[in-house]
Short mmCIF file of C-alpha atoms and ligand atoms in Angstrom, two decimals:
data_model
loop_
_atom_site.label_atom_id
_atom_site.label_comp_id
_atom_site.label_asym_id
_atom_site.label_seq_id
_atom_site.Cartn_x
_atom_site.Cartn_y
_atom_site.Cartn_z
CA UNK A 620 -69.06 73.60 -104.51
CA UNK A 621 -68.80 75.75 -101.11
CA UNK A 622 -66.52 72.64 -99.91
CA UNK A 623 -64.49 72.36 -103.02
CA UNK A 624 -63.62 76.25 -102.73
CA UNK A 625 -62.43 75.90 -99.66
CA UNK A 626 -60.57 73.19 -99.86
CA UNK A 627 -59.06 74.91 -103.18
CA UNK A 628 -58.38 78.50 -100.70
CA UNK A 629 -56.61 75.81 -98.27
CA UNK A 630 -54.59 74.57 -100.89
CA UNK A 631 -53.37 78.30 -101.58
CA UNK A 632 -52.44 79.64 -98.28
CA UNK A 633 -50.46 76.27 -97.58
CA UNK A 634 -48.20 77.02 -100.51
CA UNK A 635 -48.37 80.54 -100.23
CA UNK A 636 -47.25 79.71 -96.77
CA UNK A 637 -44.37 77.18 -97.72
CA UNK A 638 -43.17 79.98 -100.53
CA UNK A 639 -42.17 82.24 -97.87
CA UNK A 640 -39.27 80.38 -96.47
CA UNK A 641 -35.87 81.92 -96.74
CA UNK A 642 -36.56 85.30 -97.73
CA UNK A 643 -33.49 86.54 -96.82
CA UNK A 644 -31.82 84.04 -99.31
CA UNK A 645 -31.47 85.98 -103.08
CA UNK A 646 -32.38 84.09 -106.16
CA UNK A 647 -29.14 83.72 -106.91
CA UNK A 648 -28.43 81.38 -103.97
CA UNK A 649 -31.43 79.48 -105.08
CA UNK A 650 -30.00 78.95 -108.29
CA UNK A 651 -26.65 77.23 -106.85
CA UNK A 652 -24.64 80.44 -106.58
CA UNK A 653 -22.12 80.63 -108.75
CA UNK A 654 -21.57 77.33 -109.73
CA UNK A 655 -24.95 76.54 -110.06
CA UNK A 656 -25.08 79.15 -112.90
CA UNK A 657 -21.68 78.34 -114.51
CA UNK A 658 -23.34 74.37 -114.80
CA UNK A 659 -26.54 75.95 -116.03
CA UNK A 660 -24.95 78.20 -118.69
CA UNK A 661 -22.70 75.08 -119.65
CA UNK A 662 -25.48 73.05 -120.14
CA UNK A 663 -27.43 75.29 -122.02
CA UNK A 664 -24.80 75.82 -124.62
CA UNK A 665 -25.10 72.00 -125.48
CA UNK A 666 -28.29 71.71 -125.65
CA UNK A 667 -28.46 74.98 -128.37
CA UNK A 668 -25.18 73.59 -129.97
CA UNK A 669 -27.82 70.51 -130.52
CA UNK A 670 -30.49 72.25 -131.40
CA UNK A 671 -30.33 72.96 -135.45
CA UNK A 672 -32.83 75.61 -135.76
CA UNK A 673 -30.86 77.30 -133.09
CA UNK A 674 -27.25 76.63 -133.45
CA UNK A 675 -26.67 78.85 -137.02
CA UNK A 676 -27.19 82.11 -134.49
CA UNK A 677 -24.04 81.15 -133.08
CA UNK A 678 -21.50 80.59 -135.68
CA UNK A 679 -19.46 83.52 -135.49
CA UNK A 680 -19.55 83.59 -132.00
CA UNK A 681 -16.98 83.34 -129.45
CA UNK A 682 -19.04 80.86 -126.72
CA UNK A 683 -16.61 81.49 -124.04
CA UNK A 684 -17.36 84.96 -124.05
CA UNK A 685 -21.06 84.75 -124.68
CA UNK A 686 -21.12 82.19 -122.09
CA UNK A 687 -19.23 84.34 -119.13
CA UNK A 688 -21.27 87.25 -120.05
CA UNK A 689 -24.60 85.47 -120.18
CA UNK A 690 -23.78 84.22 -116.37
CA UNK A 691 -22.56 87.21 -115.07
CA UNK A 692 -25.98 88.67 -116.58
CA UNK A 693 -28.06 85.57 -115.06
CA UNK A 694 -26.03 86.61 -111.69
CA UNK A 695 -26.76 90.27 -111.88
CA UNK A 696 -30.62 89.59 -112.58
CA UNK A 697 -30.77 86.74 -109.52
CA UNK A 698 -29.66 89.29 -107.24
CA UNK A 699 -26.11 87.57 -106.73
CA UNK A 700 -22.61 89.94 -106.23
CA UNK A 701 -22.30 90.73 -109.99
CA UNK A 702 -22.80 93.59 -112.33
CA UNK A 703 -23.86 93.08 -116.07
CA UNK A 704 -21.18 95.08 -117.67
CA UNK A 705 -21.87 93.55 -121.24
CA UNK A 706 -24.48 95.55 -124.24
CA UNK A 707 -27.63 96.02 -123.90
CA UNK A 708 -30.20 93.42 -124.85
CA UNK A 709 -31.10 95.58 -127.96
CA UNK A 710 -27.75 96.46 -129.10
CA UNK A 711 -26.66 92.45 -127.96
CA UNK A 712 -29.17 90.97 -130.23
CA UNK A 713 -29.64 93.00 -133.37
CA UNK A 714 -30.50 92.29 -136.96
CA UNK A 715 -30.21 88.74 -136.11
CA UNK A 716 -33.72 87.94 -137.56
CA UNK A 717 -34.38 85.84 -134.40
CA UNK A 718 -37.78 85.34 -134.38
CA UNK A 719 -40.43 84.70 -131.77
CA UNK A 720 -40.12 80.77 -132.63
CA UNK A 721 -36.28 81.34 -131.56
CA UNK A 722 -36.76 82.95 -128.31
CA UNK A 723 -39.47 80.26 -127.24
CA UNK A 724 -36.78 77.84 -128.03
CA UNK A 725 -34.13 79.11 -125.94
CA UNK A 726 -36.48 79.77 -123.01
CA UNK A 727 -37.20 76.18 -123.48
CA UNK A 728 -33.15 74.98 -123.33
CA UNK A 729 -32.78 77.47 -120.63
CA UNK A 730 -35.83 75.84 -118.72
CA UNK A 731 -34.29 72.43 -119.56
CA UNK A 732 -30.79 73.55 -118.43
CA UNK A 733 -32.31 74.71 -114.92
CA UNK A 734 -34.02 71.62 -114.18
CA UNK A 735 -31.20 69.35 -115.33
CA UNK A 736 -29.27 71.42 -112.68
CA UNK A 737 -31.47 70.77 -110.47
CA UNK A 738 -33.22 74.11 -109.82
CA UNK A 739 -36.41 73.58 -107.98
CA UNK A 740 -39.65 75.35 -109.52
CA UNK A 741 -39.99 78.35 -107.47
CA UNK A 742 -36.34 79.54 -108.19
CA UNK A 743 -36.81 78.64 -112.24
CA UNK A 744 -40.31 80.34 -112.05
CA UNK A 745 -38.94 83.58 -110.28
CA UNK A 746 -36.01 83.76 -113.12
CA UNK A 747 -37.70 83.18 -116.00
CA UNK A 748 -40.31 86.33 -114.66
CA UNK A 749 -36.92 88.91 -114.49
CA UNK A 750 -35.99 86.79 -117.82
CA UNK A 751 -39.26 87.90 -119.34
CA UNK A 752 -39.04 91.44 -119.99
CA UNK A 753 -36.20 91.50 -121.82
CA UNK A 754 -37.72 90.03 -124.98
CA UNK A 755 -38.99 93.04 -125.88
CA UNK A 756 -35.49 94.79 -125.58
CA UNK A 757 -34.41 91.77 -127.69
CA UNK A 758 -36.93 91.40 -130.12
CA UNK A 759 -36.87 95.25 -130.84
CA UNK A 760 -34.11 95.34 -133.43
CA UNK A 761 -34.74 92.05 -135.60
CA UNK A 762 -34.96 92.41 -139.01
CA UNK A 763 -37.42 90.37 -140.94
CA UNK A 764 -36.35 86.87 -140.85
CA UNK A 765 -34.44 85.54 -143.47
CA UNK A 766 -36.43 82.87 -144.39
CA UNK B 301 -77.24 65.56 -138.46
CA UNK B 302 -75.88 63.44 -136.19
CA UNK B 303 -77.33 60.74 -134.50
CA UNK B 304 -75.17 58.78 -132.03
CA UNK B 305 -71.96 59.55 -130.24
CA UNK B 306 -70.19 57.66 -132.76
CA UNK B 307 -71.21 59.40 -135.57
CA UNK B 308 -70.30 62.20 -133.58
CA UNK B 309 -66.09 60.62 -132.92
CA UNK B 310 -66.35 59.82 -136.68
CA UNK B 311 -66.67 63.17 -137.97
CA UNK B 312 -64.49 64.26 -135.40
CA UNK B 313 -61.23 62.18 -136.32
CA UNK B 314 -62.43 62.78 -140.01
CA UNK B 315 -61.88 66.25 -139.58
CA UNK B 316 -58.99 65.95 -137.61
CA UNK B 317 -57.58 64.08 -140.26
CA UNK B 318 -59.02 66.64 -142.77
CA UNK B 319 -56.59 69.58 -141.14
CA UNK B 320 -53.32 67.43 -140.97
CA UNK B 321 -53.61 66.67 -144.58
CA UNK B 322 -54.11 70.08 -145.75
CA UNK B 323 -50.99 70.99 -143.48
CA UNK B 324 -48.95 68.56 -144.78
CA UNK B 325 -50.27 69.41 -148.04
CA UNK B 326 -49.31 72.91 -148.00
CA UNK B 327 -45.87 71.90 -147.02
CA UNK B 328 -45.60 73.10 -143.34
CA UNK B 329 -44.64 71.32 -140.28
CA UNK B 330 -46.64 71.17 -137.23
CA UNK B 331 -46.24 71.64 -133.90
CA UNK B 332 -44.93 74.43 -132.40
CA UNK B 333 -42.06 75.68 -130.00
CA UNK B 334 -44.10 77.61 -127.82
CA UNK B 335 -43.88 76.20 -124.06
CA UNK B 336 -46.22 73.61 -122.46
CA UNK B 337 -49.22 74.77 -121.65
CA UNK B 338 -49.32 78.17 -123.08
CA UNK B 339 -51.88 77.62 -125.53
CA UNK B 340 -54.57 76.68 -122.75
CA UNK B 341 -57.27 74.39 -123.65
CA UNK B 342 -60.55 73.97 -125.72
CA UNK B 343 -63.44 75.97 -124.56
CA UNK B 344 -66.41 74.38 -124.89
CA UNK B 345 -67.48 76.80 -128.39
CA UNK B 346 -63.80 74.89 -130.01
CA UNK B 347 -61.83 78.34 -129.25
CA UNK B 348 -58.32 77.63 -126.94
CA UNK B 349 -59.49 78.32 -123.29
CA UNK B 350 -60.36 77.53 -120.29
CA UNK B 351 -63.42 75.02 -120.37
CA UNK B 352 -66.18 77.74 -120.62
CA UNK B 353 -64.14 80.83 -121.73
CA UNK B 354 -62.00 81.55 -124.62
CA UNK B 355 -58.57 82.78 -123.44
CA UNK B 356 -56.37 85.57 -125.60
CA UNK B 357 -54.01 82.70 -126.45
CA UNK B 358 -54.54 80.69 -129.64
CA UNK B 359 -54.63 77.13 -129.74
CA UNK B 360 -51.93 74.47 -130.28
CA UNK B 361 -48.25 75.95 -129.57
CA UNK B 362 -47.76 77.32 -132.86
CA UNK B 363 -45.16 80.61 -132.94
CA UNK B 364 -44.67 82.78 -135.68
CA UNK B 365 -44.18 80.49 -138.65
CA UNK B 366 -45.34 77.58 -137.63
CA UNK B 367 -48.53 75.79 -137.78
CA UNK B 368 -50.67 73.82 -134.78
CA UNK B 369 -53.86 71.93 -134.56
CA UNK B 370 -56.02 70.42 -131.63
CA UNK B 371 -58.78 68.27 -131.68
CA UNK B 372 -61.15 67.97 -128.37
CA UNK B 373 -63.86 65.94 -126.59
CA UNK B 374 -65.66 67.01 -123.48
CA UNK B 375 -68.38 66.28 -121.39
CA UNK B 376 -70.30 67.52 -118.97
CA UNK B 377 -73.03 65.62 -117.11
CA UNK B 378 -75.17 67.84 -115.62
CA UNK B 379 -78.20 67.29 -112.85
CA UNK B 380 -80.82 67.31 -115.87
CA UNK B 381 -78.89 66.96 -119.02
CA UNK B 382 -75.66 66.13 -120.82
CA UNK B 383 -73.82 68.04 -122.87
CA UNK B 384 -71.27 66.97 -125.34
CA UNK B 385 -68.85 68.80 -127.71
CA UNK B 386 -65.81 68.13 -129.44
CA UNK B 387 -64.18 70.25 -132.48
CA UNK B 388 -60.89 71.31 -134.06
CA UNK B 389 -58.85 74.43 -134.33
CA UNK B 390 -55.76 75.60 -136.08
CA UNK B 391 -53.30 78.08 -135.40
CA UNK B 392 -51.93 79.99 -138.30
CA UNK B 393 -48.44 81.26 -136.97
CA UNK B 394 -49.73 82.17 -133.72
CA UNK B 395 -51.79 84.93 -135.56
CA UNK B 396 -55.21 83.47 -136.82
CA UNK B 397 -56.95 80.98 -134.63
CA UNK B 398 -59.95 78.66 -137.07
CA UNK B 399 -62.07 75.94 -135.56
CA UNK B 400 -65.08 74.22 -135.66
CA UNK B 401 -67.31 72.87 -132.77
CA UNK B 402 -70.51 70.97 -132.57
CA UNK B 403 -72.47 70.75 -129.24
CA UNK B 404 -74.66 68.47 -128.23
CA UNK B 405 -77.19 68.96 -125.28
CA UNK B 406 -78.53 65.82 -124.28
CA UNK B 407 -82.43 66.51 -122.67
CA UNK B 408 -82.10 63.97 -119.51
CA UNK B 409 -85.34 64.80 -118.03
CA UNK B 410 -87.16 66.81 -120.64
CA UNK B 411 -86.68 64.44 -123.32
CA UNK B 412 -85.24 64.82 -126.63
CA UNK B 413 -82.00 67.21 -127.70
CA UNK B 414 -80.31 69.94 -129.28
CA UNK B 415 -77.28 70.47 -131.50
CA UNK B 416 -75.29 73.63 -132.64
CA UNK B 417 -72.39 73.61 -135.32
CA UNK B 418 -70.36 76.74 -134.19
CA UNK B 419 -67.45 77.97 -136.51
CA UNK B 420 -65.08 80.05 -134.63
CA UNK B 421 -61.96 82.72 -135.81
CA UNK B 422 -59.60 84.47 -133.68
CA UNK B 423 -57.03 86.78 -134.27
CA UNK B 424 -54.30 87.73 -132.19
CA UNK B 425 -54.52 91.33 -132.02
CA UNK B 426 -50.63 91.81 -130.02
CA UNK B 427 -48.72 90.50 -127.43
CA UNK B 428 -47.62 87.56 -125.69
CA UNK B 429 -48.98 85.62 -122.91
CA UNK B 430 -45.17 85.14 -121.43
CA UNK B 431 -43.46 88.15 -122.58
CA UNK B 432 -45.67 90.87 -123.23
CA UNK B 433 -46.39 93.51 -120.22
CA UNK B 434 -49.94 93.22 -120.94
CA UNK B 435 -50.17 89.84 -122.38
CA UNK B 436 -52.11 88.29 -125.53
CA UNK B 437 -54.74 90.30 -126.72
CA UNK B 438 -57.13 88.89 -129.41
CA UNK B 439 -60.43 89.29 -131.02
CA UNK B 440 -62.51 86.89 -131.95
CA UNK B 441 -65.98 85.60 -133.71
CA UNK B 442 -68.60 82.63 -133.18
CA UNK B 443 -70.42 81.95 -135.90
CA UNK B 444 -73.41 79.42 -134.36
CA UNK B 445 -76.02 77.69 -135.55
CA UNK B 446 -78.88 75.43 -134.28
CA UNK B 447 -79.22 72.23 -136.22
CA UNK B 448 -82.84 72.33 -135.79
CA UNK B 449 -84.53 75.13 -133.82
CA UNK B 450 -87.82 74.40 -133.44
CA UNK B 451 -88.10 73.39 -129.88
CA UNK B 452 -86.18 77.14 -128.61
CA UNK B 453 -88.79 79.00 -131.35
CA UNK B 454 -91.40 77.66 -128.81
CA UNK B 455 -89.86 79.25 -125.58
CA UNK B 456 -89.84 82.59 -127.45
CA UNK B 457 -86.12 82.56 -129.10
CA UNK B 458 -85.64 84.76 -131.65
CA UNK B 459 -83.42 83.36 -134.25
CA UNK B 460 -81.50 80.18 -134.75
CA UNK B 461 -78.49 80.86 -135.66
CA UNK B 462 -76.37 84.19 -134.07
CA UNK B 463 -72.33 85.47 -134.10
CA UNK B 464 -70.85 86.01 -130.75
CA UNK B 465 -68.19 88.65 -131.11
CA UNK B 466 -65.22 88.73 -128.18
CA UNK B 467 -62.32 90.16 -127.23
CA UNK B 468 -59.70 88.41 -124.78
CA UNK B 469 -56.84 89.01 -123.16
CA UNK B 470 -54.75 86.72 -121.27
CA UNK B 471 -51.66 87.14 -118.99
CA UNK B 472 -49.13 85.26 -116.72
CA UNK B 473 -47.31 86.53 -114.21
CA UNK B 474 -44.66 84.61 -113.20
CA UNK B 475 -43.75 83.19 -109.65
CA UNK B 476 -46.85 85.33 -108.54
CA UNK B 477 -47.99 83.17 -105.69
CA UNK B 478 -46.17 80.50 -103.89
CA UNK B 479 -43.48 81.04 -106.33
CA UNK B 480 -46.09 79.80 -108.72
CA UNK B 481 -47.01 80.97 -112.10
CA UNK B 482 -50.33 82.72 -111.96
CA UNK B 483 -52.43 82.84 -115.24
CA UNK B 484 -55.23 85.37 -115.63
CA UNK B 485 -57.60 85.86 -118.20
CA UNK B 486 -61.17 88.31 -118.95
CA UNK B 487 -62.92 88.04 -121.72
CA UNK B 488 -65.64 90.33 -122.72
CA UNK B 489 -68.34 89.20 -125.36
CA UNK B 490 -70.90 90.96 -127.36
CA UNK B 491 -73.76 88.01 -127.65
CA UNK B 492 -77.55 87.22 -128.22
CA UNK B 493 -77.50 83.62 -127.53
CA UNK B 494 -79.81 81.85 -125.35
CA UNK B 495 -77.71 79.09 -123.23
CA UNK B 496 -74.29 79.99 -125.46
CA UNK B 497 -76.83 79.25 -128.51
CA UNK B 498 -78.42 75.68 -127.23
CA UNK B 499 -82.00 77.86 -126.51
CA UNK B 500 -81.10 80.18 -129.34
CA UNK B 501 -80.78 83.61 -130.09
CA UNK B 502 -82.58 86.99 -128.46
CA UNK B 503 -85.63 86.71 -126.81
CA UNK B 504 -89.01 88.63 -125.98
CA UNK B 505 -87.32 90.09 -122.78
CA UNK B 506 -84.48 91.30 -124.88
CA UNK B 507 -84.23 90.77 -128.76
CA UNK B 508 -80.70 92.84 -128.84
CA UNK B 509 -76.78 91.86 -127.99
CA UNK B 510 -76.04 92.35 -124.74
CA UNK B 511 -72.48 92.62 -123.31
CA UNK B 512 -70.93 89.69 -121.21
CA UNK B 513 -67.95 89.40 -118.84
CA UNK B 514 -66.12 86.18 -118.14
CA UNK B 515 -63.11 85.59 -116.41
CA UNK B 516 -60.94 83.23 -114.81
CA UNK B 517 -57.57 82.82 -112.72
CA UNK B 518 -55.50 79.45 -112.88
CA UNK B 519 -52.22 78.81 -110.28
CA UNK B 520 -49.59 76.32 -112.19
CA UNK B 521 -48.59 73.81 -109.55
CA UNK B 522 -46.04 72.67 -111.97
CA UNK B 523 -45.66 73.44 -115.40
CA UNK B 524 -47.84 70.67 -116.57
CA UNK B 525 -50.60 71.07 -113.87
CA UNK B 526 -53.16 73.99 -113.14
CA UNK B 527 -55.65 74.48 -111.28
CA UNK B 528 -58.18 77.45 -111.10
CA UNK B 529 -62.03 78.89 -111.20
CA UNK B 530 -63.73 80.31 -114.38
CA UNK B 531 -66.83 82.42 -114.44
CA UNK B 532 -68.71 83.20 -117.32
CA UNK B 533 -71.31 85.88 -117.33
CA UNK B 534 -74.46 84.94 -119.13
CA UNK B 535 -77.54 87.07 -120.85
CA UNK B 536 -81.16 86.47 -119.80
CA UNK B 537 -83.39 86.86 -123.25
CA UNK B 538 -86.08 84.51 -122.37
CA UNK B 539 -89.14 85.59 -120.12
CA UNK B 540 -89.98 81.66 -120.43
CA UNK B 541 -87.16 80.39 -118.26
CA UNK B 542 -84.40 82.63 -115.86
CA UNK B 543 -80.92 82.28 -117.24
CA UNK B 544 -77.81 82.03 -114.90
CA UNK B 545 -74.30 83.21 -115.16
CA UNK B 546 -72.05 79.77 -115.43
CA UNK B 547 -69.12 78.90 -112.74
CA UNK B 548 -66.60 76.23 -113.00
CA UNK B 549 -63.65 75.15 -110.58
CA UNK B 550 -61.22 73.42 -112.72
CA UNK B 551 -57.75 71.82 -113.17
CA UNK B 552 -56.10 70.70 -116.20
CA UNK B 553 -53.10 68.61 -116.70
CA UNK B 554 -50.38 68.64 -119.61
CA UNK B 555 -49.28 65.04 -119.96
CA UNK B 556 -46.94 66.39 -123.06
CA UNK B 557 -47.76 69.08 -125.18
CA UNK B 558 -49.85 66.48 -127.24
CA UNK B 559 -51.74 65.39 -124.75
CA UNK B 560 -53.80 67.29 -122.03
CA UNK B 561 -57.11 65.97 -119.97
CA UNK B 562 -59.12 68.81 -118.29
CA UNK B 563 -61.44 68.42 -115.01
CA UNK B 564 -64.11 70.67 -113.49
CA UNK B 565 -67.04 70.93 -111.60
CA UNK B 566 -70.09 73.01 -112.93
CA UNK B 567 -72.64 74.89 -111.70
CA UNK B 568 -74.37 76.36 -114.67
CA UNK B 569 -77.16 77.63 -112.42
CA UNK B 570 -80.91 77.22 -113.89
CA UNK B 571 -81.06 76.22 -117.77
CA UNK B 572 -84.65 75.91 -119.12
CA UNK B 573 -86.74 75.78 -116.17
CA UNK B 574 -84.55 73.42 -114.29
CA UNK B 575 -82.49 74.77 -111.30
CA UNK B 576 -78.93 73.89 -109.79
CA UNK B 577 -77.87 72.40 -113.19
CA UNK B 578 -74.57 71.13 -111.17
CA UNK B 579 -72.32 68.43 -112.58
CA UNK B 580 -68.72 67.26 -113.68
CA UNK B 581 -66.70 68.22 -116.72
CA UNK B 582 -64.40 66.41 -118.86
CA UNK B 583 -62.11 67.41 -121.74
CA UNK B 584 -59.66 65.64 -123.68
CA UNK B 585 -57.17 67.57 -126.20
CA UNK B 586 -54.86 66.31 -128.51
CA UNK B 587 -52.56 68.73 -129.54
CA UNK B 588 -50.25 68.51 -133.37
C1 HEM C 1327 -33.95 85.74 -122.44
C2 HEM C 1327 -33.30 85.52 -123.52
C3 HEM C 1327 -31.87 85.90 -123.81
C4 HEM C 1327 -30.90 86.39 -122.99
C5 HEM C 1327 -31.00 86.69 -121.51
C6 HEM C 1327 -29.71 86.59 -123.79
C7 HEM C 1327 -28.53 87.07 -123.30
C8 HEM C 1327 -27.39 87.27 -124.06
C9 HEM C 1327 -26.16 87.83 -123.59
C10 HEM C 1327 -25.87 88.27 -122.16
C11 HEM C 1327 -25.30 87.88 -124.63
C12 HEM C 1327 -23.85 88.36 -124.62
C13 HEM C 1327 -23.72 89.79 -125.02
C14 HEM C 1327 -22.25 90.18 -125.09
O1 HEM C 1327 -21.62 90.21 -124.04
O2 HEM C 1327 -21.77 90.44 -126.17
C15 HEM C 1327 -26.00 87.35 -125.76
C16 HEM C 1327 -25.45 87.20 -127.01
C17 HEM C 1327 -26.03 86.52 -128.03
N1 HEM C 1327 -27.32 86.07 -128.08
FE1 HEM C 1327 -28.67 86.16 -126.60
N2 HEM C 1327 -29.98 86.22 -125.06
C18 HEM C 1327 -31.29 85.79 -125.12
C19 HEM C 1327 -31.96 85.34 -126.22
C20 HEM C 1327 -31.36 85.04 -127.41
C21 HEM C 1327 -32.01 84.39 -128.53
C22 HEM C 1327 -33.47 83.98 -128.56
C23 HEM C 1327 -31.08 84.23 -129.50
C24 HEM C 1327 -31.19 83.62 -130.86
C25 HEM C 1327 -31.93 82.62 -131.13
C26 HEM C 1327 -29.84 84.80 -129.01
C27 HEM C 1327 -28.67 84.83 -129.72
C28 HEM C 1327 -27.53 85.43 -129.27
C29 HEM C 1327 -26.29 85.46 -130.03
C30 HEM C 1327 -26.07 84.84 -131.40
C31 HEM C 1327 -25.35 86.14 -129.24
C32 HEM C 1327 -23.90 86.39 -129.56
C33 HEM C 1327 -23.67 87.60 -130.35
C34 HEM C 1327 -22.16 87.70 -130.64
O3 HEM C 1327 -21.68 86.85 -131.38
O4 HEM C 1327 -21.53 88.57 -130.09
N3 HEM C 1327 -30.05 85.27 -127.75
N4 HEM C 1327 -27.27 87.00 -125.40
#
């Protein structure tokens, strides 16, 4: 048991150790820079455009704009040269009726979309923890869903 | 009462079998969209967990709407017995938890066995483990019962059958260390059983509830792989034999979110007169 803990403290402090390379790098670098979240972005909108449950949200939505604001939002949260001029996450998403069913979907895609691009864990990890807190902001407004 | 470990698979799959009918039955789909992982594993009592803890989250990755089940099998070899369980649970809509566990306790050295049927609910109280500042927060009841309790009436037990009453929370910070998602979880229980319920319920030294911490912290390598320590803090009711609090190092791997196999090492400290009850741990979970 002693041995085991050890070995499992080792195990720690040599990842802890390789996590602290490039600090001075931002997320946003880690993510590809700005390409790397234009291809991410793109590839998320096909995989909700393919995703039925999903898709409906979007009818009468213009996906270029959604799409250009979305990355300039995943820029300004990644730390990158950008600054999220669109609504707020409330005012963005309300009295859609998106449930919590929806947003574990689209975290899902989004996941998907990173490692398709090629994102390596610790960069889709450290997103999806500035990602997290805004479900509240989303979630605050929904009315009950429709069905 | 069963007999063999077949018997034992049998009911198992029966029941398993049992809850997808009556899901299909009532018209709802299974399976969830909740990410891999995030409803943990089966505890050893049949609630979603670590392997000796229940966690806040409830079992399966069912979401609001949406239904889940899981079916387990675990095993623990231990330096003088072997104890078995396996169970079910299903996840209303990621608001009610329901399941059903039987444990078997193999006695290597003593000789003979006991067996406990424990029925289990758990309701989310708020939260999310993802999303939620403070996580999943849920309450929860064991309702366990000795299939025959004459051989813990003789060390001085109390009572054969006993509800456990818990509330857990359960919480992951992201990227925490290493860039790695860090998943924490206490637990705090109100019980009376002897040994979880194996030696039965309240004793001479104390007939009463007492109250219980357990807790454990889990570092996702990758999404599909964690590994981690549990400790479980344990009542001592029995003048006949010392009770000690149970420890576990662990790691569990998602092979899909149908599939997951769970590993540990125990040291469950002295159980019925026998010290350094150390062993292995095993636990399958199939996931709907
Ligand atoms: C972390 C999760 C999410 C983030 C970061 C996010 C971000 C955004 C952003 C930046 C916009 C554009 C706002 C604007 O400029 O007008 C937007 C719009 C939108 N979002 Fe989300 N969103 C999230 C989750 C969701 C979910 C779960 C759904 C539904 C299932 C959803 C559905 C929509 C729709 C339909 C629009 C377009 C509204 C319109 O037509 O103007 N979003 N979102």
């Amino acid at each position: 048991m002693k041995r085991l803990v050890l070995a499992l403290a080792m195990t720690t402090l040599l990842l802890a150790g390789c996590g602290q390379r490039a600090d001075h790098a931002t997320l946003y670098d880690a993510l590809g820079g700005r390409p790397g979240v234009e291809a991410t972005v793109e590839n998320l909108m096909y995989r909700i455009a393919d995703d039925p449950t999903l898709v409906g949200f979007f009818t009468n939505t213009n996906i270029d704009h959604f799409a250009a604001s979305l990355e300039q939002q995943l820029c300004d949260l990644a730390d990158g040269p950008c600054h999220y001029d669109g609504p707020p996450m409330d005012r963005a998403h309300q009295h859609m009726g998106i449930t919590n069913a929806d947003f574990n979907r689209l975290v899902g895609h989004m996941e998907q979309a990173l490692i398709a691009e090629g994102v390596l864990l610790g960069a889709r990890n450290r997103l999806l923890g500035r990602l997290a807190p805004l479900h509240g902001e989303i979630m605050r407004r929904q009315s009950p869903p429709a069905h | 009462m069963m007999t063999s470990p077949f018997l034992f698979m049998a009911r198992m799959i029966r029941d398993a079998l049992l809850v997808i009918a009556l899901c299909l039955f009532a018209g709802q789909a299974l399976a969830g969209s909740r990410l891999l992982a995030t409803g943990g594993v089966s505890q050893i009592e049949g609630a979603a967990g670590g392997g000796l803890s229940p966690w806040g989250v409830l079992a399966g990755s069912a979401s609001e709407g949406e239904l889940a089940a899981t079916a387990f099998i675990s095993t623990a070899p231990l330096s003088d017995y072997t104890l078995t369980a396996g169970g079910i649970a299903l996840n209303v809509h990621d608001r009610l938890e329901l399941s059903l566990a039987h444990q078997h306790l193999a006695l290597d050295t003593l000789g003979g066995r006991l067996e406990q049927q424990i029925a289990g609910a758990k309701l989310r109280l708020f939260g999310d483990l993802l999303y939620h500042p403070w996580g999943v927060w849920s309450l929860g009841v064991q309702h366990k019962r000795l299939d025959d309790g004459s051989l813990p009436r003789v060390i001085g037990a109390h009572d054969v059958q006993g509800n456990d009453i818990y509330l857990s929370g359960s919480k992951l910070v992201f990227a925490a260390l290493a860039e790695r998602n860090l998943l924490l979880n206490l637990t705090l229980r109100s019980t009376r059983a002897n040994q979880g319920g194996l030696l039965g319920f309240g004793g001479d030294l104390e007939p009463g509830r007492t109250l219980v911490a357990e807790g454990s912290v889990g570092l996702f390598l990758t999404p599909r792989w964690i590994i981690g320590a549990e400790y479980r803090q344990k009542p001592d009711n029995l003048s006949f034999a010392r009770e000690d609090d149970w420890r576990s190092l662990y790691t569990a791997y998602f092979f899909s979110p149908q599939l997951s196999l769970t590993g540990a090492v125990l040291d469950l400290g002295a159980i019925a007169g026998l010290e350094h009850q150390h062993g292995g741990y095993l636990s399958l979970q199939f996931a709907l």
